[in-house]
Amino acid sequence: MNLIGKVIVVTGAESGIGREIAKTCSAEGATLVLAGLSLSGMEETAAQCGGDHISCCTTDISDEAQVTSLVAHAVQRHGAMHGLVANAGITGPRNALVDIALHDWRSVIDIDLTGTFLTAREAARHMIEQGQGGSIVITGPSTAIRPLSGFLPYIAAKGGLHAMAEALALELGSHRIRVNTLVPGTTATPLTHAMDGYLAKAALALPLGEVTEAAELGRYVAFALSDAVPHMTGSLLKVDSGRTVA
């Protein structure tokens, strides 16, 4: 999983899965640009990564100008961009269909779907111009395949990401840009650990009987970003303890 010499942008890097992805990529030698809304969270991630090969860029991915600035920052600061982990997103409030407010629907779609589109588009523009190929990994959780009730905007957005990633893999293949989708199941993060009893209950419904650790997701993403799998594209990278087949 050697990532030495690669510049990788990770969105949603302030905590949880994004932090673990950043830590693994850093350990494998990548130069990182951390993007998110919380500067203090990104700085904590950078501190846990260690080294001076990391920069932070406060970014709202639903804002086109900010996404453009993010990619420009990566290129100007580090000289290139070889990989993108489009991990940022929100869940939104839990509501039955009849109670979903239009502004809640739009908020989730704007960030999770449109924001990821903007991020992938800007990354691809530079990778194409750079002419060295690249790798994009989009986080599209298992709820896009096996839904949970009450999260319709989130599930619709993430399902859209699954379809978008396949379309991007097709379109960008001629430029040697690979696009794959990380499909996490129930994952142990500081947020889910704080939900009393949630992880233990969730594990009972999984074929493997255990939830996924965020660090395992980080290892899988680093593998997908590396040159070890130059022909893997358009794939669903399921790390879900069997949730999508249960």
PDB file of C-alpha atoms in Angstrom:
ATOM      1  CA  MET A   1       0.000   0.000   0.000  1.00  0.00           C
ATOM      2  CA  ASN A   2       2.924   2.324  -0.694  1.00  0.00           C
ATOM      3  CA  LEU A   3       1.628   5.888  -1.143  1.00  0.00           C
ATOM      4  CA  ILE A   4       4.986   7.637  -1.120  1.00  0.00           C
ATOM      5  CA  GLY A   5       5.036  10.491  -3.624  1.00  0.00           C
ATOM      6  CA  LYS A   6       1.245  10.745  -3.846  1.00  0.00           C
ATOM      7  CA  VAL A   7      -0.750  13.844  -2.872  1.00  0.00           C
ATOM      8  CA  ILE A   8      -4.177  12.846  -1.581  1.00  0.00           C
ATOM      9  CA  VAL A   9      -7.118  15.031  -0.577  1.00  0.00           C
ATOM     10  CA  VAL A  10      -9.414  13.643   2.127  1.00  0.00           C
ATOM     11  CA  THR A  11     -12.737  15.371   2.771  1.00  0.00           C
ATOM     12  CA  GLY A  12     -14.599  14.921   6.022  1.00  0.00           C
ATOM     13  CA  ALA A  13     -11.231  14.469   7.699  1.00  0.00           C
ATOM     14  CA  GLU A  14     -12.111  16.033  11.051  1.00  0.00           C
ATOM     15  CA  SER A  15     -13.065  12.798  12.807  1.00  0.00           C
ATOM     16  CA  GLY A  16     -14.353   9.249  12.498  1.00  0.00           C
ATOM     17  CA  ILE A  17     -13.816   7.383   9.242  1.00  0.00           C
ATOM     18  CA  GLY A  18     -12.158  10.355   7.529  1.00  0.00           C
ATOM     19  CA  ARG A  19      -9.604  10.671  10.332  1.00  0.00           C
ATOM     20  CA  GLU A  20      -8.706   6.978  10.164  1.00  0.00           C
ATOM     21  CA  ILE A  21      -8.348   7.117   6.390  1.00  0.00           C
ATOM     22  CA  ALA A  22      -6.013  10.096   6.746  1.00  0.00           C
ATOM     23  CA  LYS A  23      -3.946   8.352   9.425  1.00  0.00           C
ATOM     24  CA  THR A  24      -3.480   5.230   7.311  1.00  0.00           C
ATOM     25  CA  CYS A  25      -2.608   7.176   4.166  1.00  0.00           C
ATOM     26  CA  SER A  26      -0.101   9.220   6.153  1.00  0.00           C
ATOM     27  CA  ALA A  27       1.478   6.076   7.567  1.00  0.00           C
ATOM     28  CA  GLU A  28       1.846   4.761   4.011  1.00  0.00           C
ATOM     29  CA  GLY A  29       3.792   7.877   2.996  1.00  0.00           C
ATOM     30  CA  ALA A  30       1.173  10.068   1.324  1.00  0.00           C
ATOM     31  CA  THR A  31       1.216  13.850   1.402  1.00  0.00           C
ATOM     32  CA  LEU A  32      -2.221  14.899   2.637  1.00  0.00           C
ATOM     33  CA  VAL A  33      -4.646  17.757   2.264  1.00  0.00           C
ATOM     34  CA  LEU A  34      -7.329  17.510   4.932  1.00  0.00           C
ATOM     35  CA  ALA A  35     -10.655  19.167   4.144  1.00  0.00           C
ATOM     36  CA  GLY A  36     -13.646  19.766   6.385  1.00  0.00           C
ATOM     37  CA  LEU A  37     -15.656  22.330   8.292  1.00  0.00           C
ATOM     38  CA  SER A  38     -13.870  22.087  11.640  1.00  0.00           C
ATOM     39  CA  LEU A  39     -10.328  23.452  11.556  1.00  0.00           C
ATOM     40  CA  SER A  40      -9.677  22.259  15.108  1.00  0.00           C
ATOM     41  CA  GLY A  41     -10.836  18.757  14.149  1.00  0.00           C
ATOM     42  CA  MET A  42      -8.570  18.705  11.115  1.00  0.00           C
ATOM     43  CA  GLU A  43      -5.651  19.957  13.169  1.00  0.00           C
ATOM     44  CA  GLU A  44      -6.225  17.112  15.637  1.00  0.00           C
ATOM     45  CA  THR A  45      -6.239  14.649  12.740  1.00  0.00           C
ATOM     46  CA  ALA A  46      -2.997  16.158  11.451  1.00  0.00           C
ATOM     47  CA  ALA A  47      -1.463  15.878  14.908  1.00  0.00           C
ATOM     48  CA  GLN A  48      -2.403  12.195  15.096  1.00  0.00           C
ATOM     49  CA  CYS A  49      -0.896  11.644  11.653  1.00  0.00           C
ATOM     50  CA  GLY A  50       2.346  13.380  12.608  1.00  0.00           C
ATOM     51  CA  GLY A  51       4.937  14.856  10.266  1.00  0.00           C
ATOM     52  CA  ASP A  52       5.029  18.029   8.209  1.00  0.00           C
ATOM     53  CA  HIS A  53       3.504  16.573   5.038  1.00  0.00           C
ATOM     54  CA  ILE A  54      -0.057  17.631   5.846  1.00  0.00           C
ATOM     55  CA  SER A  55      -2.046  20.783   5.226  1.00  0.00           C
ATOM     56  CA  CYS A  56      -5.612  21.685   6.196  1.00  0.00           C
ATOM     57  CA  CYS A  57      -8.205  23.526   4.146  1.00  0.00           C
ATOM     58  CA  THR A  58     -11.551  24.558   5.636  1.00  0.00           C
ATOM     59  CA  THR A  59     -14.102  23.589   2.997  1.00  0.00           C
ATOM     60  CA  ASP A  60     -17.866  23.425   2.622  1.00  0.00           C
ATOM     61  CA  ILE A  61     -18.144  20.936  -0.240  1.00  0.00           C
ATOM     62  CA  SER A  62     -21.593  22.236  -1.213  1.00  0.00           C
ATOM     63  CA  ASP A  63     -19.945  25.566  -2.156  1.00  0.00           C
ATOM     64  CA  GLU A  64     -18.473  25.387  -5.654  1.00  0.00           C
ATOM     65  CA  ALA A  65     -15.958  28.172  -5.090  1.00  0.00           C
ATOM     66  CA  GLN A  66     -14.648  26.554  -1.912  1.00  0.00           C
ATOM     67  CA  VAL A  67     -14.194  23.208  -3.661  1.00  0.00           C
ATOM     68  CA  THR A  68     -12.296  24.890  -6.475  1.00  0.00           C
ATOM     69  CA  SER A  69     -10.085  26.574  -3.873  1.00  0.00           C
ATOM     70  CA  LEU A  70      -9.486  23.230  -2.155  1.00  0.00           C
ATOM     71  CA  VAL A  71      -8.067  21.588  -5.261  1.00  0.00           C
ATOM     72  CA  ALA A  72      -6.068  24.725  -6.101  1.00  0.00           C
ATOM     73  CA  HIS A  73      -4.628  24.657  -2.578  1.00  0.00           C
ATOM     74  CA  ALA A  74      -3.537  21.044  -2.999  1.00  0.00           C
ATOM     75  CA  VAL A  75      -1.814  21.713  -6.299  1.00  0.00           C
ATOM     76  CA  GLN A  76      -0.214  25.014  -5.322  1.00  0.00           C
ATOM     77  CA  ARG A  77       0.937  23.820  -1.903  1.00  0.00           C
ATOM     78  CA  HIS A  78       2.107  20.325  -2.853  1.00  0.00           C
ATOM     79  CA  GLY A  79       2.652  20.495  -6.607  1.00  0.00           C
ATOM     80  CA  ALA A  80       0.199  17.813  -7.710  1.00  0.00           C
ATOM     81  CA  MET A  81      -2.919  15.807  -6.840  1.00  0.00           C
ATOM     82  CA  HIS A  82      -3.005  12.052  -7.313  1.00  0.00           C
ATOM     83  CA  GLY A  83      -5.906  10.899  -5.182  1.00  0.00           C
ATOM     84  CA  LEU A  84      -9.212  11.985  -3.687  1.00  0.00           C
ATOM     85  CA  VAL A  85     -11.196  10.450  -0.863  1.00  0.00           C
ATOM     86  CA  ALA A  86     -14.670  12.004  -1.091  1.00  0.00           C
ATOM     87  CA  ASN A  87     -15.816  11.147   2.407  1.00  0.00           C
ATOM     88  CA  ALA A  88     -17.615  14.278   3.625  1.00  0.00           C
ATOM     89  CA  GLY A  89     -21.340  14.094   4.214  1.00  0.00           C
ATOM     90  CA  ILE A  90     -24.209  14.474   6.659  1.00  0.00           C
ATOM     91  CA  THR A  91     -27.017  12.153   7.727  1.00  0.00           C
ATOM     92  CA  GLY A  92     -29.718  14.733   8.348  1.00  0.00           C
ATOM     93  CA  PRO A  93     -32.619  14.362  10.794  1.00  0.00           C
ATOM     94  CA  ARG A  94     -34.537  11.097  11.099  1.00  0.00           C
ATOM     95  CA  ASN A  95     -38.119  11.507   9.890  1.00  0.00           C
ATOM     96  CA  ALA A  96     -40.893   9.553   8.227  1.00  0.00           C
ATOM     97  CA  LEU A  97     -41.505  10.454   4.590  1.00  0.00           C
ATOM     98  CA  VAL A  98     -44.590  12.541   5.370  1.00  0.00           C
ATOM     99  CA  ASP A  99     -42.630  14.630   7.883  1.00  0.00           C
ATOM    100  CA  ILE A 100     -39.556  15.431   5.781  1.00  0.00           C
ATOM    101  CA  ALA A 101     -39.175  19.176   5.268  1.00  0.00           C
ATOM    102  CA  LEU A 102     -38.007  20.302   1.851  1.00  0.00           C
ATOM    103  CA  HIS A 103     -35.106  22.252   3.353  1.00  0.00           C
ATOM    104  CA  ASP A 104     -33.879  19.096   5.118  1.00  0.00           C
ATOM    105  CA  TRP A 105     -34.077  17.146   1.853  1.00  0.00           C
ATOM    106  CA  ARG A 106     -32.176  19.837  -0.024  1.00  0.00           C
ATOM    107  CA  SER A 107     -29.539  20.192   2.677  1.00  0.00           C
ATOM    108  CA  VAL A 108     -28.605  16.493   2.560  1.00  0.00           C
ATOM    109  CA  ILE A 109     -28.696  16.321  -1.245  1.00  0.00           C
ATOM    110  CA  ASP A 110     -26.650  19.524  -1.577  1.00  0.00           C
ATOM    111  CA  ILE A 111     -23.885  18.223   0.661  1.00  0.00           C
ATOM    112  CA  ASP A 112     -23.846  14.463   0.137  1.00  0.00           C
ATOM    113  CA  LEU A 113     -24.604  14.272  -3.589  1.00  0.00           C
ATOM    114  CA  THR A 114     -23.909  17.670  -5.149  1.00  0.00           C
ATOM    115  CA  GLY A 115     -20.922  18.329  -2.890  1.00  0.00           C
ATOM    116  CA  THR A 116     -19.343  15.017  -3.822  1.00  0.00           C
ATOM    117  CA  PHE A 117     -20.012  15.727  -7.501  1.00  0.00           C
ATOM    118  CA  LEU A 118     -18.260  19.094  -7.212  1.00  0.00           C
ATOM    119  CA  THR A 119     -15.297  17.565  -5.408  1.00  0.00           C
ATOM    120  CA  ALA A 120     -14.906  14.723  -7.899  1.00  0.00           C
ATOM    121  CA  ARG A 121     -15.291  17.090 -10.848  1.00  0.00           C
ATOM    122  CA  GLU A 122     -12.587  19.474  -9.666  1.00  0.00           C
ATOM    123  CA  ALA A 123     -10.238  16.618  -8.791  1.00  0.00           C
ATOM    124  CA  ALA A 124     -10.795  15.012 -12.196  1.00  0.00           C
ATOM    125  CA  ARG A 125     -10.164  18.291 -14.007  1.00  0.00           C
ATOM    126  CA  HIS A 126      -6.727  18.530 -12.450  1.00  0.00           C
ATOM    127  CA  MET A 127      -5.896  14.839 -12.829  1.00  0.00           C
ATOM    128  CA  ILE A 128      -6.777  14.980 -16.528  1.00  0.00           C
ATOM    129  CA  GLU A 129      -4.618  18.078 -17.010  1.00  0.00           C
ATOM    130  CA  GLN A 130      -1.818  16.487 -15.016  1.00  0.00           C
ATOM    131  CA  GLY A 131      -1.885  13.456 -17.321  1.00  0.00           C
ATOM    132  CA  GLN A 132      -0.702  10.895 -14.759  1.00  0.00           C
ATOM    133  CA  GLY A 133      -3.974   9.139 -13.989  1.00  0.00           C
ATOM    134  CA  GLY A 134      -5.274   9.031 -10.448  1.00  0.00           C
ATOM    135  CA  SER A 135      -7.617   7.377  -8.000  1.00  0.00           C
ATOM    136  CA  ILE A 136     -10.908   8.564  -6.510  1.00  0.00           C
ATOM    137  CA  VAL A 137     -12.660   6.783  -3.654  1.00  0.00           C
ATOM    138  CA  ILE A 138     -16.202   7.854  -2.777  1.00  0.00           C
ATOM    139  CA  THR A 139     -17.815   6.873   0.514  1.00  0.00           C
ATOM    140  CA  GLY A 140     -21.275   5.402  -0.127  1.00  0.00           C
ATOM    141  CA  PRO A 141     -22.503   3.541   2.975  1.00  0.00           C
ATOM    142  CA  SER A 142     -24.324   0.214   2.984  1.00  0.00           C
ATOM    143  CA  THR A 143     -27.652   1.940   3.638  1.00  0.00           C
ATOM    144  CA  ALA A 144     -27.661   2.814  -0.075  1.00  0.00           C
ATOM    145  CA  ILE A 145     -28.021  -0.933  -0.719  1.00  0.00           C
ATOM    146  CA  ARG A 146     -29.938  -2.029   2.377  1.00  0.00           C
ATOM    147  CA  PRO A 147     -31.941   0.999   3.578  1.00  0.00           C
ATOM    148  CA  LEU A 148     -32.974   1.997   7.075  1.00  0.00           C
ATOM    149  CA  SER A 149     -36.336   3.656   7.590  1.00  0.00           C
ATOM    150  CA  GLY A 150     -36.395   7.327   8.452  1.00  0.00           C
ATOM    151  CA  PHE A 151     -33.376   8.482   6.466  1.00  0.00           C
ATOM    152  CA  LEU A 152     -34.794   8.927   2.963  1.00  0.00           C
ATOM    153  CA  PRO A 153     -32.754  12.007   1.892  1.00  0.00           C
ATOM    154  CA  TYR A 154     -29.514  10.364   3.071  1.00  0.00           C
ATOM    155  CA  ILE A 155     -30.294   7.051   1.382  1.00  0.00           C
ATOM    156  CA  ALA A 156     -31.325   8.771  -1.857  1.00  0.00           C
ATOM    157  CA  ALA A 157     -28.107  10.814  -1.884  1.00  0.00           C
ATOM    158  CA  LYS A 158     -25.869   7.839  -1.143  1.00  0.00           C
ATOM    159  CA  GLY A 159     -27.634   5.705  -3.726  1.00  0.00           C
ATOM    160  CA  GLY A 160     -26.935   8.491  -6.187  1.00  0.00           C
ATOM    161  CA  LEU A 161     -23.266   8.333  -5.242  1.00  0.00           C
ATOM    162  CA  HIS A 162     -23.127   4.620  -6.062  1.00  0.00           C
ATOM    163  CA  ALA A 163     -24.514   5.311  -9.545  1.00  0.00           C
ATOM    164  CA  MET A 164     -22.326   8.382 -10.012  1.00  0.00           C
ATOM    165  CA  ALA A 165     -19.160   6.481  -9.122  1.00  0.00           C
ATOM    166  CA  GLU A 166     -19.879   3.860 -11.787  1.00  0.00           C
ATOM    167  CA  ALA A 167     -20.536   6.565 -14.379  1.00  0.00           C
ATOM    168  CA  LEU A 168     -17.316   8.342 -13.407  1.00  0.00           C
ATOM    169  CA  ALA A 169     -15.345   5.104 -13.654  1.00  0.00           C
ATOM    170  CA  LEU A 170     -16.637   4.676 -17.197  1.00  0.00           C
ATOM    171  CA  GLU A 171     -15.973   8.259 -18.265  1.00  0.00           C
ATOM    172  CA  LEU A 172     -12.588   8.708 -16.629  1.00  0.00           C
ATOM    173  CA  GLY A 173     -11.114   5.325 -17.480  1.00  0.00           C
ATOM    174  CA  SER A 174      -9.543   6.604 -20.681  1.00  0.00           C
ATOM    175  CA  HIS A 175      -7.556   9.044 -18.538  1.00  0.00           C
ATOM    176  CA  ARG A 176      -6.352   6.213 -16.251  1.00  0.00           C
ATOM    177  CA  ILE A 177      -8.378   7.645 -13.389  1.00  0.00           C
ATOM    178  CA  ARG A 178      -9.903   4.891 -11.277  1.00  0.00           C
ATOM    179  CA  VAL A 179     -13.122   5.475  -9.316  1.00  0.00           C
ATOM    180  CA  ASN A 180     -14.345   3.116  -6.596  1.00  0.00           C
ATOM    181  CA  THR A 181     -16.944   3.279  -3.839  1.00  0.00           C
ATOM    182  CA  LEU A 182     -16.178   2.484  -0.202  1.00  0.00           C
ATOM    183  CA  VAL A 183     -19.249   0.814   1.333  1.00  0.00           C
ATOM    184  CA  PRO A 184     -18.969   0.850   5.130  1.00  0.00           C
ATOM    185  CA  GLY A 185     -21.460  -0.937   7.318  1.00  0.00           C
ATOM    186  CA  THR A 186     -22.024  -0.117  10.965  1.00  0.00           C
ATOM    187  CA  THR A 187     -18.701   1.367  12.041  1.00  0.00           C
ATOM    188  CA  ALA A 188     -17.177   2.013  15.436  1.00  0.00           C
ATOM    189  CA  THR A 189     -16.346   5.722  15.654  1.00  0.00           C
ATOM    190  CA  PRO A 190     -16.365   8.197  18.557  1.00  0.00           C
ATOM    191  CA  LEU A 191     -19.911   9.154  17.519  1.00  0.00           C
ATOM    192  CA  THR A 192     -21.305   5.613  17.496  1.00  0.00           C
ATOM    193  CA  HIS A 193     -19.397   4.690  20.663  1.00  0.00           C
ATOM    194  CA  ALA A 194     -21.242   7.543  22.394  1.00  0.00           C
ATOM    195  CA  MET A 195     -24.611   5.980  21.482  1.00  0.00           C
ATOM    196  CA  ASP A 196     -25.217   3.765  24.500  1.00  0.00           C
ATOM    197  CA  GLY A 197     -25.688   0.139  23.477  1.00  0.00           C
ATOM    198  CA  TYR A 198     -25.950   0.900  19.757  1.00  0.00           C
ATOM    199  CA  LEU A 199     -22.845  -0.941  18.538  1.00  0.00           C
ATOM    200  CA  ALA A 200     -23.521  -4.059  20.596  1.00  0.00           C
ATOM    201  CA  LYS A 201     -27.087  -4.244  19.316  1.00  0.00           C
ATOM    202  CA  ALA A 202     -26.021  -3.624  15.723  1.00  0.00           C
ATOM    203  CA  ALA A 203     -23.409  -6.382  15.895  1.00  0.00           C
ATOM    204  CA  LEU A 204     -26.089  -8.954  16.704  1.00  0.00           C
ATOM    205  CA  ALA A 205     -27.683  -8.417  13.285  1.00  0.00           C
ATOM    206  CA  LEU A 206     -24.444  -8.865  11.318  1.00  0.00           C
ATOM    207  CA  PRO A 207     -23.316 -12.211   9.848  1.00  0.00           C
ATOM    208  CA  LEU A 208     -19.801 -11.751  11.261  1.00  0.00           C
ATOM    209  CA  GLY A 209     -21.204 -10.664  14.625  1.00  0.00           C
ATOM    210  CA  GLU A 210     -18.933  -7.623  14.855  1.00  0.00           C
ATOM    211  CA  VAL A 211     -19.116  -4.023  13.701  1.00  0.00           C
ATOM    212  CA  THR A 212     -16.352  -2.602  11.532  1.00  0.00           C
ATOM    213  CA  GLU A 213     -13.499  -0.610  13.013  1.00  0.00           C
ATOM    214  CA  ALA A 214     -12.822   2.682  11.246  1.00  0.00           C
ATOM    215  CA  ALA A 215      -9.111   1.832  11.019  1.00  0.00           C
ATOM    216  CA  GLU A 216      -9.964  -1.175   8.826  1.00  0.00           C
ATOM    217  CA  LEU A 217     -11.734   1.141   6.402  1.00  0.00           C
ATOM    218  CA  GLY A 218      -8.616   3.291   6.334  1.00  0.00           C
ATOM    219  CA  ARG A 219      -6.498   0.318   5.309  1.00  0.00           C
ATOM    220  CA  TYR A 220      -8.897  -0.623   2.517  1.00  0.00           C
ATOM    221  CA  VAL A 221      -8.976   2.923   1.144  1.00  0.00           C
ATOM    222  CA  ALA A 222      -5.189   3.190   1.184  1.00  0.00           C
ATOM    223  CA  PHE A 223      -5.074  -0.071  -0.772  1.00  0.00           C
ATOM    224  CA  ALA A 224      -7.544   1.289  -3.351  1.00  0.00           C
ATOM    225  CA  LEU A 225      -5.522   4.501  -3.723  1.00  0.00           C
ATOM    226  CA  SER A 226      -2.255   2.663  -4.235  1.00  0.00           C
ATOM    227  CA  ASP A 227      -0.697   1.286  -7.398  1.00  0.00           C
ATOM    228  CA  ALA A 228      -1.211  -2.265  -6.098  1.00  0.00           C
ATOM    229  CA  VAL A 229      -4.569  -2.515  -7.901  1.00  0.00           C
ATOM    230  CA  PRO A 230      -4.170  -0.547 -11.168  1.00  0.00           C
ATOM    231  CA  HIS A 231      -7.178  -2.198 -12.810  1.00  0.00           C
ATOM    232  CA  MET A 232      -9.728  -1.932 -10.005  1.00  0.00           C
ATOM    233  CA  THR A 233     -12.354   0.624 -10.969  1.00  0.00           C
ATOM    234  CA  GLY A 234     -16.128   0.860 -10.770  1.00  0.00           C
ATOM    235  CA  SER A 235     -16.086  -1.434  -7.736  1.00  0.00           C
ATOM    236  CA  LEU A 236     -18.120  -1.465  -4.537  1.00  0.00           C
ATOM    237  CA  LEU A 237     -15.574  -1.919  -1.761  1.00  0.00           C
ATOM    238  CA  LYS A 238     -17.789  -3.510   0.879  1.00  0.00           C
ATOM    239  CA  VAL A 239     -16.416  -3.570   4.411  1.00  0.00           C
ATOM    240  CA  ASP A 240     -19.649  -4.151   6.283  1.00  0.00           C
ATOM    241  CA  SER A 241     -19.419  -7.445   8.218  1.00  0.00           C
ATOM    242  CA  GLY A 242     -21.969  -8.841   5.788  1.00  0.00           C
ATOM    243  CA  ARG A 243     -24.685  -6.251   6.431  1.00  0.00           C
ATOM    244  CA  THR A 244     -25.654  -5.968   2.759  1.00  0.00           C
ATOM    245  CA  VAL A 245     -26.180  -9.716   2.423  1.00  0.00           C
ATOM    246  CA  ALA A 246     -27.959 -10.353   5.733  1.00  0.00           C
TER     247      ALA A 246
END
